[in-house]
Amino acid sequence: MGCCTGRCTLILLCTLQLLAALERQVFDFLGYQWAPILANFLHIIIVILGLFGTIQYRPRYIVVYAIWTAIWVTWNIFIICFYLEAGGLSKDSELLTFNISRHQSWWSENGPGCVRKETPMVGLKGLDSHSYVSVIGCALEYRYIEVMHSALQILVALVGFVYACYVVSVFTEEEDSFDFIGGFDPFPLYHVNEKPSNLLFKQTYL
């Protein structure tokens, strides 16, 4: 295959997915979002598998990647519904942290233009006193940043799914054509070489 083929495009898409997943993983770690961290980790492994299968002409690995992209799209649709509070979901719930902590997205306090202010609560003293944290001046609400991240993941995954199916079909056709011309049949070479050896034996005997 040449460089401007579906195979090269799929390699580019897998690389782009890896970079996007690593970027998202960093911010999910900073926000202690344990469910997305696990999902991102699995996504990175499957994308690497798909990238390896594309480079090494392994259609089975690409099939696994294609199946995972469908699951990945479903997961990101759930994330969009979670932050937009669709279907009875609430962005203030602890669902993404497995109820381990009350942390929210890292972007909730560190988004573009956000200013974080801490106000000590009156009447509480000592080391265990708490402060009221408020965030003001955000140019874009954090949930929309998370939605844009998920939308980008869905877009790249859908394109990757289409190219993965195309590359698998091309690889399968090439394997079938190779089998048809006897690429994996060891017997034709044996039969071709068998006749001259028999003739040579007869000539020597005479």
mmCIF file of C-alpha atoms in Angstrom:
data_model
loop_
_atom_site.group_PDB
_atom_site.id
_atom_site.type_symbol
_atom_site.label_atom_id
_atom_site.label_comp_id
_atom_site.label_asym_id
_atom_site.label_seq_id
_atom_site.Cartn_x
_atom_site.Cartn_y
_atom_site.Cartn_z
ATOM 1 C CA MET A 1 0.000 0.000 0.000
ATOM 2 C CA GLY A 2 1.092 3.542 -0.626
ATOM 3 C CA CYS A 3 1.375 6.235 1.975
ATOM 4 C CA CYS A 4 -1.924 7.919 1.030
ATOM 5 C CA THR A 5 -4.123 4.940 1.912
ATOM 6 C CA GLY A 6 -6.643 4.031 4.565
ATOM 7 C CA ARG A 7 -3.895 2.244 6.463
ATOM 8 C CA CYS A 8 -1.792 5.381 6.816
ATOM 9 C CA THR A 9 -4.884 7.401 7.719
ATOM 10 C CA LEU A 10 -5.776 4.890 10.436
ATOM 11 C CA ILE A 11 -2.239 5.110 11.820
ATOM 12 C CA LEU A 12 -2.639 8.897 11.964
ATOM 13 C CA LEU A 13 -6.030 8.593 13.671
ATOM 14 C CA CYS A 14 -4.691 6.147 16.279
ATOM 15 C CA THR A 15 -1.804 8.508 17.022
ATOM 16 C CA LEU A 16 -4.230 11.397 17.404
ATOM 17 C CA GLN A 17 -6.401 9.312 19.726
ATOM 18 C CA LEU A 18 -3.392 8.425 21.849
ATOM 19 C CA LEU A 19 -2.411 12.079 22.254
ATOM 20 C CA ALA A 20 -5.989 13.100 23.090
ATOM 21 C CA ALA A 21 -6.368 10.238 25.581
ATOM 22 C CA LEU A 22 -3.086 11.069 27.329
ATOM 23 C CA GLU A 23 -4.075 14.727 27.601
ATOM 24 C CA ARG A 24 -7.438 13.772 29.060
ATOM 25 C CA GLN A 25 -5.847 11.269 31.436
ATOM 26 C CA VAL A 26 -3.615 13.965 32.931
ATOM 27 C CA PHE A 27 -6.528 16.262 33.759
ATOM 28 C CA ASP A 28 -8.655 13.397 35.073
ATOM 29 C CA PHE A 29 -5.794 12.459 37.413
ATOM 30 C CA LEU A 30 -5.602 16.048 38.620
ATOM 31 C CA GLY A 31 -9.342 15.978 39.334
ATOM 32 C CA TYR A 32 -9.320 12.499 40.940
ATOM 33 C CA GLN A 33 -11.942 11.257 38.474
ATOM 34 C CA TRP A 34 -11.376 7.541 39.005
ATOM 35 C CA ALA A 35 -13.957 6.154 36.574
ATOM 36 C CA PRO A 36 -12.642 8.205 33.624
ATOM 37 C CA ILE A 37 -9.064 7.325 34.648
ATOM 38 C CA LEU A 38 -9.795 3.597 34.332
ATOM 39 C CA ALA A 39 -11.677 4.107 31.060
ATOM 40 C CA ASN A 40 -8.850 6.210 29.612
ATOM 41 C CA PHE A 41 -6.269 3.611 30.641
ATOM 42 C CA LEU A 42 -8.159 0.837 28.873
ATOM 43 C CA HIS A 43 -8.691 3.095 25.861
ATOM 44 C CA ILE A 44 -4.955 3.780 25.578
ATOM 45 C CA ILE A 45 -4.178 0.041 25.635
ATOM 46 C CA ILE A 46 -6.729 -0.792 22.921
ATOM 47 C CA VAL A 47 -5.606 2.100 20.700
ATOM 48 C CA ILE A 48 -1.995 0.929 20.984
ATOM 49 C CA LEU A 49 -3.205 -2.565 20.021
ATOM 50 C CA GLY A 50 -5.025 -1.149 17.011
ATOM 51 C CA LEU A 51 -1.991 0.891 16.016
ATOM 52 C CA PHE A 52 0.214 -2.203 16.235
ATOM 53 C CA GLY A 53 -2.272 -4.224 14.182
ATOM 54 C CA THR A 54 -2.385 -1.545 11.500
ATOM 55 C CA ILE A 55 1.383 -1.292 11.224
ATOM 56 C CA GLN A 56 1.953 -5.060 11.311
ATOM 57 C CA TYR A 57 -1.001 -6.017 9.064
ATOM 58 C CA ARG A 58 -2.918 -7.824 11.837
ATOM 59 C CA PRO A 59 -6.645 -7.500 11.003
ATOM 60 C CA ARG A 60 -7.751 -9.257 14.208
ATOM 61 C CA TYR A 61 -6.206 -6.531 16.334
ATOM 62 C CA ILE A 62 -7.928 -3.906 14.203
ATOM 63 C CA VAL A 63 -11.265 -5.678 14.710
ATOM 64 C CA VAL A 64 -10.751 -5.466 18.479
ATOM 65 C CA TYR A 65 -9.986 -1.762 18.069
ATOM 66 C CA ALA A 66 -13.137 -1.249 15.973
ATOM 67 C CA ILE A 67 -15.329 -2.955 18.584
ATOM 68 C CA TRP A 68 -13.756 -0.840 21.317
ATOM 69 C CA THR A 69 -14.409 2.403 19.418
ATOM 70 C CA ALA A 70 -18.137 1.625 19.544
ATOM 71 C CA ILE A 71 -17.879 1.133 23.326
ATOM 72 C CA TRP A 72 -15.778 4.286 23.622
ATOM 73 C CA VAL A 73 -18.409 6.333 21.779
ATOM 74 C CA THR A 74 -21.073 5.024 24.188
ATOM 75 C CA TRP A 75 -18.916 5.950 27.192
ATOM 76 C CA ASN A 76 -18.379 9.498 25.952
ATOM 77 C CA ILE A 77 -22.091 9.918 25.260
ATOM 78 C CA PHE A 78 -22.637 8.989 28.903
ATOM 79 C CA ILE A 79 -20.065 11.602 29.988
ATOM 80 C CA ILE A 80 -21.861 14.253 27.915
ATOM 81 C CA CYS A 81 -25.204 13.313 29.472
ATOM 82 C CA PHE A 82 -23.587 13.372 32.923
ATOM 83 C CA TYR A 83 -22.254 16.923 32.633
ATOM 84 C CA LEU A 84 -25.364 18.232 30.861
ATOM 85 C CA GLU A 85 -27.479 16.515 33.544
ATOM 86 C CA ALA A 86 -29.559 14.623 31.014
ATOM 87 C CA GLY A 87 -31.513 11.492 31.846
ATOM 88 C CA GLY A 88 -31.672 12.182 35.567
ATOM 89 C CA LEU A 89 -27.893 12.443 35.973
ATOM 90 C CA SER A 90 -26.276 15.174 38.081
ATOM 91 C CA LYS A 91 -22.840 16.661 37.501
ATOM 92 C CA ASP A 92 -22.558 17.269 41.261
ATOM 93 C CA SER A 93 -22.845 13.582 42.114
ATOM 94 C CA GLU A 94 -19.863 11.448 43.099
ATOM 95 C CA LEU A 95 -20.499 8.875 40.375
ATOM 96 C CA LEU A 96 -17.209 9.475 38.536
ATOM 97 C CA THR A 97 -15.179 9.237 41.743
ATOM 98 C CA PHE A 98 -16.846 5.968 42.887
ATOM 99 C CA ASN A 99 -18.137 7.863 45.971
ATOM 100 C CA ILE A 100 -14.579 7.913 47.324
ATOM 101 C CA SER A 101 -14.237 11.684 47.357
ATOM 102 C CA ARG A 102 -16.167 14.828 46.571
ATOM 103 C CA HIS A 103 -13.754 16.029 43.924
ATOM 104 C CA GLN A 104 -15.068 17.455 40.691
ATOM 105 C CA SER A 105 -13.477 18.031 37.329
ATOM 106 C CA TRP A 106 -10.117 19.822 37.443
ATOM 107 C CA TRP A 107 -11.579 22.390 35.077
ATOM 108 C CA SER A 108 -14.175 23.432 37.682
ATOM 109 C CA GLU A 109 -11.538 25.517 39.484
ATOM 110 C CA ASN A 110 -8.872 25.901 36.803
ATOM 111 C CA GLY A 111 -10.845 26.693 33.695
ATOM 112 C CA PRO A 112 -10.040 29.659 31.428
ATOM 113 C CA GLY A 113 -10.436 32.896 33.392
ATOM 114 C CA CYS A 114 -11.428 31.169 36.649
ATOM 115 C CA VAL A 115 -10.406 32.814 39.931
ATOM 116 C CA ARG A 116 -10.454 30.643 43.046
ATOM 117 C CA LYS A 117 -11.267 32.329 46.376
ATOM 118 C CA GLU A 118 -11.277 30.775 49.827
ATOM 119 C CA THR A 119 -13.359 32.327 52.592
ATOM 120 C CA PRO A 120 -12.844 31.003 56.170
ATOM 121 C CA MET A 121 -16.070 29.871 57.765
ATOM 122 C CA VAL A 122 -16.969 31.963 60.788
ATOM 123 C CA GLY A 123 -17.078 30.254 64.179
ATOM 124 C CA LEU A 124 -14.651 27.439 63.328
ATOM 125 C CA LYS A 125 -11.110 27.546 64.648
ATOM 126 C CA GLY A 126 -8.186 25.201 64.805
ATOM 127 C CA LEU A 127 -6.434 22.970 62.346
ATOM 128 C CA ASP A 128 -9.626 21.240 61.258
ATOM 129 C CA SER A 129 -11.441 24.437 60.296
ATOM 130 C CA HIS A 130 -12.850 24.547 56.789
ATOM 131 C CA SER A 131 -13.032 27.260 54.182
ATOM 132 C CA TYR A 132 -15.716 28.060 51.677
ATOM 133 C CA VAL A 133 -14.252 27.871 48.170
ATOM 134 C CA SER A 134 -15.827 29.917 45.422
ATOM 135 C CA VAL A 135 -14.834 30.158 41.779
ATOM 136 C CA ILE A 136 -15.680 33.285 39.802
ATOM 137 C CA GLY A 137 -14.867 34.850 36.479
ATOM 138 C CA CYS A 138 -14.826 31.649 34.402
ATOM 139 C CA ALA A 139 -14.972 32.396 30.690
ATOM 140 C CA LEU A 140 -16.439 28.950 30.052
ATOM 141 C CA GLU A 141 -18.200 26.688 32.510
ATOM 142 C CA TYR A 142 -16.243 23.524 33.235
ATOM 143 C CA ARG A 143 -18.998 21.152 32.164
ATOM 144 C CA TYR A 144 -18.893 22.542 28.641
ATOM 145 C CA ILE A 145 -15.140 21.933 28.517
ATOM 146 C CA GLU A 146 -15.740 18.307 29.484
ATOM 147 C CA VAL A 147 -18.503 18.055 26.888
ATOM 148 C CA MET A 148 -16.165 19.387 24.179
ATOM 149 C CA HIS A 149 -13.510 16.859 25.211
ATOM 150 C CA SER A 150 -16.016 14.014 24.890
ATOM 151 C CA ALA A 151 -17.402 15.349 21.605
ATOM 152 C CA LEU A 152 -13.878 15.390 20.145
ATOM 153 C CA GLN A 153 -13.326 11.817 21.338
ATOM 154 C CA ILE A 154 -16.584 10.716 19.700
ATOM 155 C CA LEU A 155 -15.715 12.400 16.404
ATOM 156 C CA VAL A 156 -12.246 10.830 16.168
ATOM 157 C CA ALA A 157 -13.572 7.431 17.292
ATOM 158 C CA LEU A 158 -16.292 7.399 14.621
ATOM 159 C CA VAL A 159 -13.815 8.250 11.880
ATOM 160 C CA GLY A 160 -11.438 5.638 13.286
ATOM 161 C CA PHE A 161 -14.222 3.029 13.237
ATOM 162 C CA VAL A 162 -14.942 3.693 9.560
ATOM 163 C CA TYR A 163 -11.280 3.483 8.561
ATOM 164 C CA ALA A 164 -10.748 0.399 10.736
ATOM 165 C CA CYS A 165 -13.541 -1.430 8.897
ATOM 166 C CA TYR A 166 -12.086 -0.318 5.567
ATOM 167 C CA VAL A 167 -8.553 -1.443 6.437
ATOM 168 C CA VAL A 168 -9.793 -4.823 7.695
ATOM 169 C CA SER A 169 -11.665 -5.377 4.421
ATOM 170 C CA VAL A 170 -8.557 -4.463 2.406
ATOM 171 C CA PHE A 171 -6.330 -6.764 4.461
ATOM 172 C CA THR A 172 -8.861 -9.607 4.098
ATOM 173 C CA GLU A 173 -9.052 -9.162 0.332
ATOM 174 C CA GLU A 174 -5.277 -9.205 0.052
ATOM 175 C CA GLU A 175 -5.054 -12.403 2.122
ATOM 176 C CA ASP A 176 -7.757 -14.066 -0.009
ATOM 177 C CA SER A 177 -6.033 -13.118 -3.257
ATOM 178 C CA PHE A 178 -2.723 -14.396 -1.901
ATOM 179 C CA ASP A 179 -4.335 -17.712 -0.998
ATOM 180 C CA PHE A 180 -5.945 -17.904 -4.455
ATOM 181 C CA ILE A 181 -2.613 -17.745 -6.294
ATOM 182 C CA GLY A 182 -1.126 -20.380 -3.986
ATOM 183 C CA GLY A 183 0.762 -18.140 -1.616
ATOM 184 C CA PHE A 184 0.277 -20.530 1.279
ATOM 185 C CA ASP A 185 0.328 -23.803 -0.687
ATOM 186 C CA PRO A 186 3.694 -25.608 -0.435
ATOM 187 C CA PHE A 187 2.765 -28.385 -2.871
ATOM 188 C CA PRO A 188 3.028 -26.613 -6.285
ATOM 189 C CA LEU A 189 6.730 -25.989 -5.778
ATOM 190 C CA TYR A 190 7.232 -29.625 -4.827
ATOM 191 C CA HIS A 191 5.418 -30.904 -7.906
ATOM 192 C CA VAL A 192 7.333 -28.619 -10.225
ATOM 193 C CA ASN A 193 10.663 -29.842 -8.948
ATOM 194 C CA GLU A 194 9.603 -33.474 -8.832
ATOM 195 C CA LYS A 195 9.437 -34.139 -12.579
ATOM 196 C CA PRO A 196 12.948 -32.989 -13.579
ATOM 197 C CA SER A 197 14.477 -35.129 -10.813
ATOM 198 C CA ASN A 198 12.647 -38.234 -12.087
ATOM 199 C CA LEU A 199 13.784 -37.569 -15.673
ATOM 200 C CA LEU A 200 17.367 -37.115 -14.531
ATOM 201 C CA PHE A 201 17.221 -40.442 -12.691
ATOM 202 C CA LYS A 202 15.943 -42.249 -15.797
ATOM 203 C CA GLN A 203 18.643 -40.781 -18.015
ATOM 204 C CA THR A 204 21.336 -41.855 -15.592
ATOM 205 C CA TYR A 205 19.920 -45.372 -15.427
ATOM 206 C CA LEU A 206 19.904 -45.717 -19.205
#
